[in-house]
Every structure is written in C-alpha cells, then in structure tokens.
XYZ file of C-alpha atoms in Angstrom:
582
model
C 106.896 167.393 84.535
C 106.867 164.497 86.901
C 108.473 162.227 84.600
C 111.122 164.957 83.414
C 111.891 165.130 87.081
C 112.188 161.653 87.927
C 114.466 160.898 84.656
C 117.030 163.707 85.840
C 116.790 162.124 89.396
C 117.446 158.312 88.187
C 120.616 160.340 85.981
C 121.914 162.042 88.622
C 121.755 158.903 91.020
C 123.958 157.599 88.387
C 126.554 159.991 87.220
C 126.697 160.519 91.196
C 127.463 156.787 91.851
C 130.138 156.857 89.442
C 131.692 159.964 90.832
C 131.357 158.616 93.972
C 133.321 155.478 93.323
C 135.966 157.006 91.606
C 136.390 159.744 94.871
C 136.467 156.935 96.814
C 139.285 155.437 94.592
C 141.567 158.615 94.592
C 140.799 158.913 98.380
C 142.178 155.041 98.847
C 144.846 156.433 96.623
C 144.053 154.303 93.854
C 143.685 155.221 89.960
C 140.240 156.059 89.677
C 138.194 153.955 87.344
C 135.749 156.515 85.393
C 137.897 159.633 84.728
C 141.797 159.058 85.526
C 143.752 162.050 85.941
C 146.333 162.976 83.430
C 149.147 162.353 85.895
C 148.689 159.359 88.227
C 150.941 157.945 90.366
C 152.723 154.274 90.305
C 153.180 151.903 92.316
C 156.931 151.785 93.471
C 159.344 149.786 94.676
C 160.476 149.683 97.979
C 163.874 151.786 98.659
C 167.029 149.942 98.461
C 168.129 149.135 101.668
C 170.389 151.461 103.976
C 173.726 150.448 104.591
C 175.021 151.013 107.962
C 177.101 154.209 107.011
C 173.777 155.936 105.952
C 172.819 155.375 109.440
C 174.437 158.329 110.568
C 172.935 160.297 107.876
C 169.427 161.980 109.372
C 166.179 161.060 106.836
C 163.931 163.551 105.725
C 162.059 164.523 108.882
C 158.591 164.220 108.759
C 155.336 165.977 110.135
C 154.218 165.351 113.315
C 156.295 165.495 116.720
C 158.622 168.037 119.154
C 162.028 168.505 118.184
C 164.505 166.074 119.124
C 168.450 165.798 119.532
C 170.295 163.715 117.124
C 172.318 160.666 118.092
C 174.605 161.714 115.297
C 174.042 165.610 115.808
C 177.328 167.655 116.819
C 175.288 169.739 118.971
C 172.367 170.958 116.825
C 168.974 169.922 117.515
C 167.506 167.651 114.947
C 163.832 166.524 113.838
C 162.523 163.047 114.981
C 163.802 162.753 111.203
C 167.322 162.562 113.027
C 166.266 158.662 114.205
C 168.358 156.429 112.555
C 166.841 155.376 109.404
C 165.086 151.844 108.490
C 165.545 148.805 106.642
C 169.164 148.323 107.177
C 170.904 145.466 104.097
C 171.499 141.830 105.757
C 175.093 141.933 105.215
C 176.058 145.046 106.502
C 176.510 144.177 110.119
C 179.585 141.068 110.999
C 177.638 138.247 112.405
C 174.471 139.182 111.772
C 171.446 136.814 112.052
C 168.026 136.229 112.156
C 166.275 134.581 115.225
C 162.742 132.924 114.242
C 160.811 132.645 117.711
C 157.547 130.352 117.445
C 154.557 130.594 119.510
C 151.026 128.802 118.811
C 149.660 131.903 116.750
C 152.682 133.383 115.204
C 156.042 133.057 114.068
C 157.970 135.954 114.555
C 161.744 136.670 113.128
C 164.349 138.920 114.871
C 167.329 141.019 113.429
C 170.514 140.496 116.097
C 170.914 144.293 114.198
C 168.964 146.163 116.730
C 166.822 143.775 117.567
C 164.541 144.946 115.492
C 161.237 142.751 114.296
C 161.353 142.099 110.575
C 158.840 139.128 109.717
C 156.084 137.471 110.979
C 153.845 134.543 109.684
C 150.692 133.803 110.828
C 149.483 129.653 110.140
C 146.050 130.559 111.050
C 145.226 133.345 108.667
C 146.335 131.623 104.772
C 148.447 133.760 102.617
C 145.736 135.322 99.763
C 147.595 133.568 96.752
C 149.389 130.519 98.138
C 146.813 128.820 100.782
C 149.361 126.595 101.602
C 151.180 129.341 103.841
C 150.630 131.797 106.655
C 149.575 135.182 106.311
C 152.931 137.277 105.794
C 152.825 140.719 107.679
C 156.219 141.963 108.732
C 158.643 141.672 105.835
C 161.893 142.204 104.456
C 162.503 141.766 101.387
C 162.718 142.903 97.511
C 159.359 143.134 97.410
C 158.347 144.575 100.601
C 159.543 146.542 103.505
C 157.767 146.574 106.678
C 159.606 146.805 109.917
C 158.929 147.353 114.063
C 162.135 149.087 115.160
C 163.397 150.800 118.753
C 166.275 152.359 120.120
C 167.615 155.538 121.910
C 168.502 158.717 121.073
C 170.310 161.375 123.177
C 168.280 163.856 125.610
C 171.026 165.902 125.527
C 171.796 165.741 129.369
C 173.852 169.302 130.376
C 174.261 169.892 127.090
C 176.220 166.793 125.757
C 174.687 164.898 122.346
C 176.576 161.080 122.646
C 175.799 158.607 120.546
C 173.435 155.727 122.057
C 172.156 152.274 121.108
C 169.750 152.575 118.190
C 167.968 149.738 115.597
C 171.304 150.063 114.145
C 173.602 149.157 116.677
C 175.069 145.564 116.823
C 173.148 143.271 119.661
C 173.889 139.845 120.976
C 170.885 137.542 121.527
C 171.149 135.576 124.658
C 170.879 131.679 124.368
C 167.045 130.284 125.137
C 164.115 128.176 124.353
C 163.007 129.435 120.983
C 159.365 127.485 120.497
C 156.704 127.968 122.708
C 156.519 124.182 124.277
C 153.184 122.072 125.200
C 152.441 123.730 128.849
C 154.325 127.004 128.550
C 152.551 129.968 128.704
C 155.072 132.430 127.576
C 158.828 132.632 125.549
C 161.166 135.227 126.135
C 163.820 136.848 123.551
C 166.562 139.121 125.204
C 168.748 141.183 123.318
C 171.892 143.019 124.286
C 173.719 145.602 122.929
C 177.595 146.454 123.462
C 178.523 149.301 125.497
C 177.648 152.473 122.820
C 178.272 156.314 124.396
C 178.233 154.505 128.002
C 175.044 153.087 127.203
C 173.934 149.949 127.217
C 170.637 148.514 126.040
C 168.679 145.404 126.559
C 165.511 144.470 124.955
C 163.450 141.413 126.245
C 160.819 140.304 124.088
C 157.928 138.320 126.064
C 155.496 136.479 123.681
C 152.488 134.693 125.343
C 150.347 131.688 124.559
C 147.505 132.887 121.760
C 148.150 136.278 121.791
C 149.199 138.808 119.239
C 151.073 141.211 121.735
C 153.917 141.267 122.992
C 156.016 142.613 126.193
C 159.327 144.611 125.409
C 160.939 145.944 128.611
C 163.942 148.589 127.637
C 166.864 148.330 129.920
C 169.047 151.388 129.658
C 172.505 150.482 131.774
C 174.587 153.553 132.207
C 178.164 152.610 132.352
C 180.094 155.526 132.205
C 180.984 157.644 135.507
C 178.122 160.739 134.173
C 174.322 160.278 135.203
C 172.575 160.359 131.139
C 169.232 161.318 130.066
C 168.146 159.161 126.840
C 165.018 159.312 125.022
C 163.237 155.662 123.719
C 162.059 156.156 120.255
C 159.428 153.027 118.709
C 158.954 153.493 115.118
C 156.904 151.218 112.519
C 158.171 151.201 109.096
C 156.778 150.420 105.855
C 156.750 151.243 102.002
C 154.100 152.653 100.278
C 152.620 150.010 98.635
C 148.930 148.201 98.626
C 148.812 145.032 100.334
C 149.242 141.660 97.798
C 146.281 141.095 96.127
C 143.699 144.236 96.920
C 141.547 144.149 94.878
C 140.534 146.965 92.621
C 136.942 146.920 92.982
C 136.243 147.717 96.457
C 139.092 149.623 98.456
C 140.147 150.192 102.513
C 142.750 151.838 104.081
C 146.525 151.093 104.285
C 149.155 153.448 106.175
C 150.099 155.058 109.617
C 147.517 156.035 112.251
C 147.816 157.122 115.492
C 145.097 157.180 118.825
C 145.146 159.930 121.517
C 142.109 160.626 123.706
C 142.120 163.714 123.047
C 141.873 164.042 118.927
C 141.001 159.679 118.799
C 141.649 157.479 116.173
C 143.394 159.505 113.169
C 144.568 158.304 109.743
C 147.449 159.851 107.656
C 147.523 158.901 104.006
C 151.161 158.142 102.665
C 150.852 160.920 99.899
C 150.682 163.146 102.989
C 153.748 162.212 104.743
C 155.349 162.593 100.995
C 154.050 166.012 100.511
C 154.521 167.246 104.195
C 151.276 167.848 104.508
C 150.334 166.134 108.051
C 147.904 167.421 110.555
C 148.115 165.113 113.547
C 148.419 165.581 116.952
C 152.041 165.754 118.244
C 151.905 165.463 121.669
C 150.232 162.949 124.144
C 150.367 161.429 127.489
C 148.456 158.473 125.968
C 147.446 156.486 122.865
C 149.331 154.624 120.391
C 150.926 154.598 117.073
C 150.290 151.957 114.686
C 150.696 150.780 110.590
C 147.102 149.570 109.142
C 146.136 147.750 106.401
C 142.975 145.306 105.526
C 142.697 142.420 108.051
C 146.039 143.236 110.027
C 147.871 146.445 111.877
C 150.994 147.051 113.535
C 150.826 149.405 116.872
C 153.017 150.434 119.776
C 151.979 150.956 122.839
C 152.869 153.062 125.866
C 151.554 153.038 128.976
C 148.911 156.072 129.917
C 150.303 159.424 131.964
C 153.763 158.633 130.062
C 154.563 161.806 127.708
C 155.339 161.217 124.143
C 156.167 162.955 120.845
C 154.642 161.883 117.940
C 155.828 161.469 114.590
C 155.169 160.791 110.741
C 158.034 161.119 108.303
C 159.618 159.357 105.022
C 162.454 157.474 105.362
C 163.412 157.069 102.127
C 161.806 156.983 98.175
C 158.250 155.178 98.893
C 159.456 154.269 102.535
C 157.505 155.610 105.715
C 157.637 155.743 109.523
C 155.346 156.625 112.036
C 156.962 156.313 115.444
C 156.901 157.797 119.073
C 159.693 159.179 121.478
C 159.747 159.491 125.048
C 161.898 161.358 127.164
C 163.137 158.559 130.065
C 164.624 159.966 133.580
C 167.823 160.816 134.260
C 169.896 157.376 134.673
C 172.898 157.626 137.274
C 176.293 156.490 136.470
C 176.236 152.856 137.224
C 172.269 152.346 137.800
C 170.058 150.898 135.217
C 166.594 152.072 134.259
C 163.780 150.411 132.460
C 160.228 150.921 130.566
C 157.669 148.878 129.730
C 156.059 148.933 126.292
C 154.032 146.228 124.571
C 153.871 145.705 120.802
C 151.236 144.318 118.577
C 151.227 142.692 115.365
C 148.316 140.436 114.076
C 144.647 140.207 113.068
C 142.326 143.128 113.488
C 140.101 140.666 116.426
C 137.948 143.404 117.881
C 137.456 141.955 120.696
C 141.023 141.094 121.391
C 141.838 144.654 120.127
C 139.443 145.926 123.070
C 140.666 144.617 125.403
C 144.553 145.511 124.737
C 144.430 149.314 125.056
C 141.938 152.091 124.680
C 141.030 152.577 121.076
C 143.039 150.072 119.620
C 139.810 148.429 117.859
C 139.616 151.268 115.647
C 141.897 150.060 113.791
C 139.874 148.273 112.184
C 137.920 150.788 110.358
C 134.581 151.243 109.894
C 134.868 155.305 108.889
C 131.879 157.068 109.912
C 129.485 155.066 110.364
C 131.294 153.316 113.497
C 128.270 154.229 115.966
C 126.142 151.523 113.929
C 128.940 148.934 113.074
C 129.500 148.279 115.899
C 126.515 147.080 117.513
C 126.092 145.187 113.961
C 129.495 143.483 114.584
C 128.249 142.800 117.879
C 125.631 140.738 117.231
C 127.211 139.253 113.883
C 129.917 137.606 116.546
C 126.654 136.750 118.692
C 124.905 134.488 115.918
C 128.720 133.034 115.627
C 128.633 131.760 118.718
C 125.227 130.459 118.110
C 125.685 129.030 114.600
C 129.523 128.715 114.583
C 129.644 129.160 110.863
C 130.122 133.263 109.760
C 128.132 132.104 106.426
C 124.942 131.468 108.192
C 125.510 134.127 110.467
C 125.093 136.446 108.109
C 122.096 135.295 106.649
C 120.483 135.251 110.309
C 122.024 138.579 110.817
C 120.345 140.229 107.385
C 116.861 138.272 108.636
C 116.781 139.876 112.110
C 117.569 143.165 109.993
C 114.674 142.542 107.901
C 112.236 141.911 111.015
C 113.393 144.629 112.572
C 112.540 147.088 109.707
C 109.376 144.991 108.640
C 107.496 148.015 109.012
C 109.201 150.278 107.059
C 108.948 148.160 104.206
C 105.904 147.098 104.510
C 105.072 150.991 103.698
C 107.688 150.942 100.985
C 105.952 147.966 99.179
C 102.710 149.162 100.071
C 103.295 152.364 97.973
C 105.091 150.115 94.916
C 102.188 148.121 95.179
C 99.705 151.028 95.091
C 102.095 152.521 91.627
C 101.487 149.191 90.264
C 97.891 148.979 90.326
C 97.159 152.570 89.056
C 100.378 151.689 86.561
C 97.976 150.765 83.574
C 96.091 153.956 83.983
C 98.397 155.855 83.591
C 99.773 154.054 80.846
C 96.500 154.615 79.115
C 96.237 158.014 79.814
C 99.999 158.794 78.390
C 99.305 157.016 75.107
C 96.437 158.938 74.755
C 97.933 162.825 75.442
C 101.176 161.981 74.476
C 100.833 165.064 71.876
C 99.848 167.054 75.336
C 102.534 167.088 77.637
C 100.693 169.989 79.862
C 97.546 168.061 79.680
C 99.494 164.695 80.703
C 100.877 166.124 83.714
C 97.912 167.174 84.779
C 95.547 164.013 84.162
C 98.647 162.276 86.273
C 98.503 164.268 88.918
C 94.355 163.793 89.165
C 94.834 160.164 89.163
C 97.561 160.228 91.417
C 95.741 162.578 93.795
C 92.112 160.089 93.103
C 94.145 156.949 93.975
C 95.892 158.369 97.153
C 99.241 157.811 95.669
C 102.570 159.103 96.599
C 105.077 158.317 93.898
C 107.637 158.864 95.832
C 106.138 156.624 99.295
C 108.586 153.793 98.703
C 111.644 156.046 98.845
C 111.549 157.241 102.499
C 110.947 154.227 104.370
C 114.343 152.781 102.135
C 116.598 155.486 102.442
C 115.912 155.377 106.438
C 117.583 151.917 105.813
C 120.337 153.146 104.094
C 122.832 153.499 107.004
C 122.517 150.039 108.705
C 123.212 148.079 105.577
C 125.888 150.616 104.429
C 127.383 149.993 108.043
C 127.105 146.541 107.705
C 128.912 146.080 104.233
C 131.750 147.740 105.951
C 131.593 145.098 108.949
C 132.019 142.083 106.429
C 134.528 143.690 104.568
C 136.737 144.537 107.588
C 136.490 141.623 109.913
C 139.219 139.548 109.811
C 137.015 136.604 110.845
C 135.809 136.171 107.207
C 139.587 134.931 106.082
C 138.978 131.651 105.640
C 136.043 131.014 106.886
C 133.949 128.599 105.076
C 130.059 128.657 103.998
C 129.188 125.973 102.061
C 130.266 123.191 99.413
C 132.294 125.629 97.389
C 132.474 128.676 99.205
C 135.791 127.853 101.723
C 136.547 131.809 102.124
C 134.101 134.596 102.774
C 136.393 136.772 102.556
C 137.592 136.013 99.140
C 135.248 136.139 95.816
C 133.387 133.048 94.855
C 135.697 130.924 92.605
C 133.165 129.792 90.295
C 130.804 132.922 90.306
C 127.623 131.721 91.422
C 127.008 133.679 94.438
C 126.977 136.788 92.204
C 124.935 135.069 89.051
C 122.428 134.303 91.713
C 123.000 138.003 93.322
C 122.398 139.539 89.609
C 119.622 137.567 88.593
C 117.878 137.994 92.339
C 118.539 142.150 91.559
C 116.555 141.627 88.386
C 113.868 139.745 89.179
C 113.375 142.465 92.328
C 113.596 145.181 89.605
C 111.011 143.255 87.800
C 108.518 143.255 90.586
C 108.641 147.342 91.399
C 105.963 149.381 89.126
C 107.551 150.418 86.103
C 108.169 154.057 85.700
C 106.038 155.697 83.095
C 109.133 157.023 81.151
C 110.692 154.367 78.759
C 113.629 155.861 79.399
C 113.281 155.596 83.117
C 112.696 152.047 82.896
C 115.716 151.285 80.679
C 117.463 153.132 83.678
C 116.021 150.958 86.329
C 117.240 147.578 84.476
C 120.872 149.170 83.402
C 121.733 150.595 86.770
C 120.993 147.249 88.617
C 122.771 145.133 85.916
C 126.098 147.548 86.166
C 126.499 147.185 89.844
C 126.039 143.711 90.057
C 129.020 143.291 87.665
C 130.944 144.867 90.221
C 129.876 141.787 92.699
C 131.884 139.028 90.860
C 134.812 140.492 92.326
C 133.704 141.089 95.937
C 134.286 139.239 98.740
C 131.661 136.184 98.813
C 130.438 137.159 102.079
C 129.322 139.975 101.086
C 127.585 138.593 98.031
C 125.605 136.470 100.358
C 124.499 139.104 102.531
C 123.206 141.313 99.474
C 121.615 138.008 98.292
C 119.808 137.590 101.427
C 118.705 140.661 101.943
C 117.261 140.966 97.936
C 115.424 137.724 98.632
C 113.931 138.331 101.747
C 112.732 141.602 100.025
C 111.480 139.650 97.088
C 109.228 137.435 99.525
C 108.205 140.588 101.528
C 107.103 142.521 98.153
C 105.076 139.257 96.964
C 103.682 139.079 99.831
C 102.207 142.405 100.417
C 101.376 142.635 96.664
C 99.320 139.404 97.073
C 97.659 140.662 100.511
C 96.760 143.999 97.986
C 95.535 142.299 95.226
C 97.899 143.026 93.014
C 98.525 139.802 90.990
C 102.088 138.935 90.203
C 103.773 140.265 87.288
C 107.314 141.116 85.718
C 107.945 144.712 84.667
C 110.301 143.029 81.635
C 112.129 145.439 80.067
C 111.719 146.755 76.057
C 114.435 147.859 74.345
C 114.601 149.118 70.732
C-alpha cells in the first residue's frame, strides 16, 4: 500500500509540474507547451501608424479612470479614450524632426510632434542579439511601438470644450546644448507649442548625470482674454508584443501596471485591456503608472496629495495605453501655470527604483513571494559589494543559504541515510512476498517501525526550503544586474544561457549523481520516476539564464557534500542507486 501510494504521489508531482508550467505559460500569455488550446492567439504586428487627421478621432476607451471631456468633443463628455491617440506617422507633421539628447547613461530621442519621447538607447545594458549596441527600450518603428506621450485636454471651464495642445500638436524645440558635457550635471530640452484654443504649452525636459529619470515641468500659458481650466494627461504606449528574444522556457511579465497606496502594485495583462475586462483602481491622490517588461519599465510620476484618474485602454489593433489625467487649476487670462512631473525610463535598479518614489521597485517583480526576495536581493547586492563579481556572489549567496538551513538537512539526509541502510531489507523481504502484497505491506511496515524509520523524514525538512530558493530563482531572473555581467572564462552574461552548454551538462549530471545517492524507492517503477523526472527538468536548464544554472549547481553540490558527509558520519558506505531499465 505504501508503495502504491508513493507511485501515485511521484505521478501526480509530475502531471502537476507539467500543468503547472503550462498555467504559468497561458498566464504570461504565451502558447502553452503540454496541451495548446485549439485557438491560440498570434503574435501581431504593431498598428499602422495614425495620421494626424485620426487624431481627432477618439480610440476605443479603455477600463480604468473618471470620465473626461474631449479635446475634439462638441460638448459631450468623452472617456479618457477621447485622448488623442498614439504613434503618430513621421511625415505627417511639416517640419517635423527628431532631437537625440545624450547623457552618460542614456540616449534619449524627441518628436518636435508633441514632444513626445519615442526612443531611447542604453550603452550600458547590450542589446540581447547584437552586443555591439545599447539596449533599445522606447521605439518607433515597423517592428515596435512604444511611446511616453503628454498633453492637455479640456476641463470644460463654464461649460466650453476648446481644443488644447496635445502629443499631436506641432512644437518648436528651443536651440541648446544637446550632450551632457564633462562637468555638467544636468541637460535641459524645452519644447513649445503654438498658440492652440488660447493655450499654450511648454514642456522642459531636465535629464541629470547617471540617472534614469527625468524632470518635465508643464507650462500651460493662457493667452486668450477667458481664465481656462485644462486637464494634463501622461500616457505610456506600447503594442502588445513580447520583448526581442524572451525566451520560451521560462516567462515574466510584460504590460501596464499601476501603484496606489491604497490597492499597491497592480498588473493588467494586455488580453484584459483587449477584452475590457480591467479591475484597477481609478482614482488616486498618489502612485504611478508605468509599462513593464523583463529588465526595464516605463513609469510616470506625480507628485503625492495631487488627484488623478487612472486609465487602461487600446489604442488601436495590438496597441495599448495606460496613462493618468489630472485636473490643473483654473489659469487666468494672461497668467501661466505649471506642474511638475518626473518620468522614468531605464533598468529595473532596485535600489535606484527605491529611492525615486514609493513603490516604484515593484516593478520589478518578484510575485508573491516578495516578503523573502527581498531580503535575498539584499544580501545578493551585499556579497557584490564584497566580491564585485554577481557570479561568485551567487555561489556565496547559495553557501550562506546552505549554512543557514544546515540543520534541516542534516535531518533530511539523516532520514535518506536511515532508508538506505534498511534499503536491502526490504529489498529482501519484497522478493520474497512478492506473491503477497498484504503480507508485504505489513513485513514493511514492521521493519520500518523496528528501524525507527520515517519514509517520508526527508520530505519536511525540504519542502520548509522550498520558498527561499523559489524566491531566489525569481531574484536572478529579474535583476537587471545579471545583463552582462560576467563569471568566468566563458560565461560573459549571467543573464543569458551558457553559449557552449556546460553550466547545464554539469547542472544535469550534478542532478544525477544527487539522485544516485538518495535510497532507492522499493517500486521499480518509482525509481525509473526518480531518474526521468530529474533528467526532464534539467533539459529545460540549457536554455536558462546561466546565472541561474550556477546557482542550482551550487546548491546540488553543496547538497551532494552534505549527504556524503552525513552518510559517512552514519556508516552508510557510498553507493550509486544506478538505475535499471528493461
């Protein structure tokens, strides 16, 4: 019975592990790999491009925020769908152009159309395919679309909708220094818009020395003779698609989010915004709204105590926005008004991240097991600092892991060892009633019961363990620090898989050997489980990141010593549990 219990265990462990994985792909929203659904969705491209007569047209409006006027409205009140759609055609505007603004970290490209932020490069994060290149985030192109946008929309003051300066609207960009010099600290961009409605709008862009964020003041100038009430809406825009080279074997999370206090850090899946099927706060006096995706996120950020509307909503065939509005005092005729808002586009540095606004670090996601990651990333960045090489700090950080939790396998091994001593008893004793099942389980039980062994005494003190290591895979596959970072010899990029696949030969044949050691299970077809299961995850390694591969080597290594060790201390000689298949 014992055996009959353990073989449906070690089956459902595995049907559940592939069930798992393929939730976990549907959930990314990925094909899944196991049982694909009849229908499945493709990847698209992103929408053609708006011209500048479709600005006037209002986009589907989306889930998420208060109802707002229209700039285009004749007096009806529109959705936040009503702001001006994205990704506008290069042509479409007379002298139009691009302004590429350099700082030490970033290069980042303006659109004199708005104003708008349409591509940045970062040279110290390599681009995936071609290493010779920065990391592209912000794009526009055939490929991708991915765009920070802002403008104003009309509050409707007594009663009149006007038309206002939106990411649309023609600007001029005013003459300036356009690389970040030796002994400057910051570079300003300042954009101004012609008179639209009585309305004016300036945008100055301040980027600083080694940072990812960025200052943009909005200057509303009221020239007409009638005091005006605009809202500022901030909107992130972005198709549908995965991020360049994701890989298909381990999956994390690409689309809008958005941070209040009081809900926190929320996620809205693309295939949401499609289907109109958001729940998300819509209101706040805080928080931000940003565009994730592995590595890197997009967010805007307002200032706390300022009210806001939130809102998700497609723009277009596989095109997105997630955006904010807020409501800006009445401006007298004549007077000028401003706001302060900062933007941020770059690498998911917690500790930057921290330090920008409340909550921004989540971004960087470690799902629900955040409490532990934390603390693990913590010290990970602590060993850094020590070591200054991310390899070796995560071999030190998997050894203090294994010190700390000595104990509980000490009792794990301890039992294993225990199951391997009384193994050839029992081995005798099923030969010998195999005709006598009832009898079997019986005479297994005595000696179990004679021998003071638990069968299942290594399981506990493991699957206490679980948590941490699960927490920690999910801290070396979301920090950003692992892009190219080298190890050693061949391994130049944790965060990429190991060019010539030795990290995960030595990762498979550690996993077997460590399989080898444990007490084989009584059930031939128990141990044919135990070697399959180990072999068909580790295939799944060659295509991980190599910093991850070295942290499951370490820790199966370390556990191999640990086991010999207190097998030796038992007196329980070495000896491989090969497997025997026919």
């Amino acid at each position: 019975m014992n055996d009959i219990r353990r073989t449906i265990l070690w089956v459902i462990f595995g049907f559940s592990m592939v069930l798992l994985w393929d939730q976990w792909q549907v959930h990314q929203g990925k094909t899944p790999t196991f049982f694909p659904s009849a229908t499945q969705s493709q990847t698209s491209k992103p929408a053609a491009t708006a011209s500048p007569a479709s600005a006037a047209a209002p986009a589907a409006s989306g889930a998420g925020a208060a109802s707002v006027p229209s700039p285009v409205s004749t007096g009806a009140v529109a959705t936040p769908g009503a702001v001006p759609t994205g990704a506008p055609a290069i042509a479409a505007t007379p002298n139009r152009e691009r302004v590429v603004v350099t700082t030490d970290v970033m290069s980042l490209t303006f659109d004199s159309e708005g104003g708008s932020m349409v591509h940045s490069v970062f040279p110290k994060f390599k681009d995936a395919e071609q290493k010779e290149q920065g990391f592209v985030l912000l794009d526009e192109s055939s490929k991708r679309v991915y765009l920070a946008q802002s403008g104003l929309i009309s509050g409707g003051a007594n009663g009149a909708i006007a038309a206002l300066p939106t990411h649309k609207t023609a600007m001029t960009v005013v003459p300036g220094d356009r690389t970040l010099k030796d002994g400057q600290d910051t570079l300003q961009v300042r954009f101004e818009s012609a008179d639209v409605g009585g309305v004016k709008l300036i945008k100055t862009y301040t980027l600083k020395r080694g940072a990812y964020d960025i200052g943009v003041r909005h200057e509303v100038v009221n020239t007409g003779t009638a005091a005006v009430a605009p809202q500022l809406y901030m909107q992130l825009v972005r198709d549908g698609n995965p991020p360049p080279g994701e890989s298909a074997f381990y999956s994390t999370f690409t689309g809008p989010a958005i941070y209040t206090e009081a809900k926190k850090y929320q996620k809205v899946e693309f295939k949401d915004i499609e289907n109109n099927k958001v729940e998300a706060e819509k209101q706040a006096t805080n928080g931000y709204v940003a565009m994730v995706q592995h590595y890197f996120a997009t967010a805007w950020i307002l200032a706390d105590g300022i009210k806001r509307d939130l809102f998700f909503r497609k723009v277009d065939n596989n095109l997105y926005a997630v955006g904010m509005i807020t409501p800006l005092e009445p401006v007298a005729a004549g007077a000028t008004a401003a706001i302060e808002t900062r933007f941020f586009v770059g690498p998911q540095e917690e500790k930057a991240l921290e330090a920008l606004a409340p909550g921004l670090e989540l971004v960087k996601d470690y799902g629900w097991l955040t409490i532990l990651a934390k603390p693990l990333y913590w010290l990970l960045d602590k060993l850094h600092g020590f070591l200054h090489n991310w390899g070796w700090a995560i071999v030190a950080l998997v050894l203090l892991l294994k010190i700390a939790f000595y104990w509980l396998n000490a009792k794990a091994y301890a039992s294993m060892a225990k199951m391997k001593a009384v193994n050839p008893k029992i081995m005798e004793m099923r030969e010998r009633l195999k005709d006598k099942p009832q009898e079997m389980q019986q005479a297994m039980m005595k000696i179990y019961r004679e021998e003071k062994v638990n069968p299942m005494g290594g399981c506990f003190p493991i699957m206490v363990q679980i948590p941490v290591f699960i927490a920690l895979y999910w801290v070396l596959l979301s920090s950003v620090e692992m892009r190219n970072a080298p190890w050693i010899g061949w391994i130049q990029d944790l965060s990429a898989p190991d060019p010539y696949y030795i990290l995960p030969v030595v990762m498979t044949l550690t996993t077997m050997l460590q399989t080898a050691l444990n007490p084989a299970p009584p059930d031939p077809m128990q141990a044919k489980l135990m070697w399959f299961m180990p072999l068909i995850f580790s295939v799944m390694f060659f295509f991980f990141p190599a910093g991850l591969v070295l942290y499951w080597i370490t820790n199966n290594v370390l556990s191999i010593a640990q086991q010999w060790v207190i097998n030796t201390r038992m007196g329980v000689p070495p000896e491989f549990n090969l497997p025997k298949f026919r």
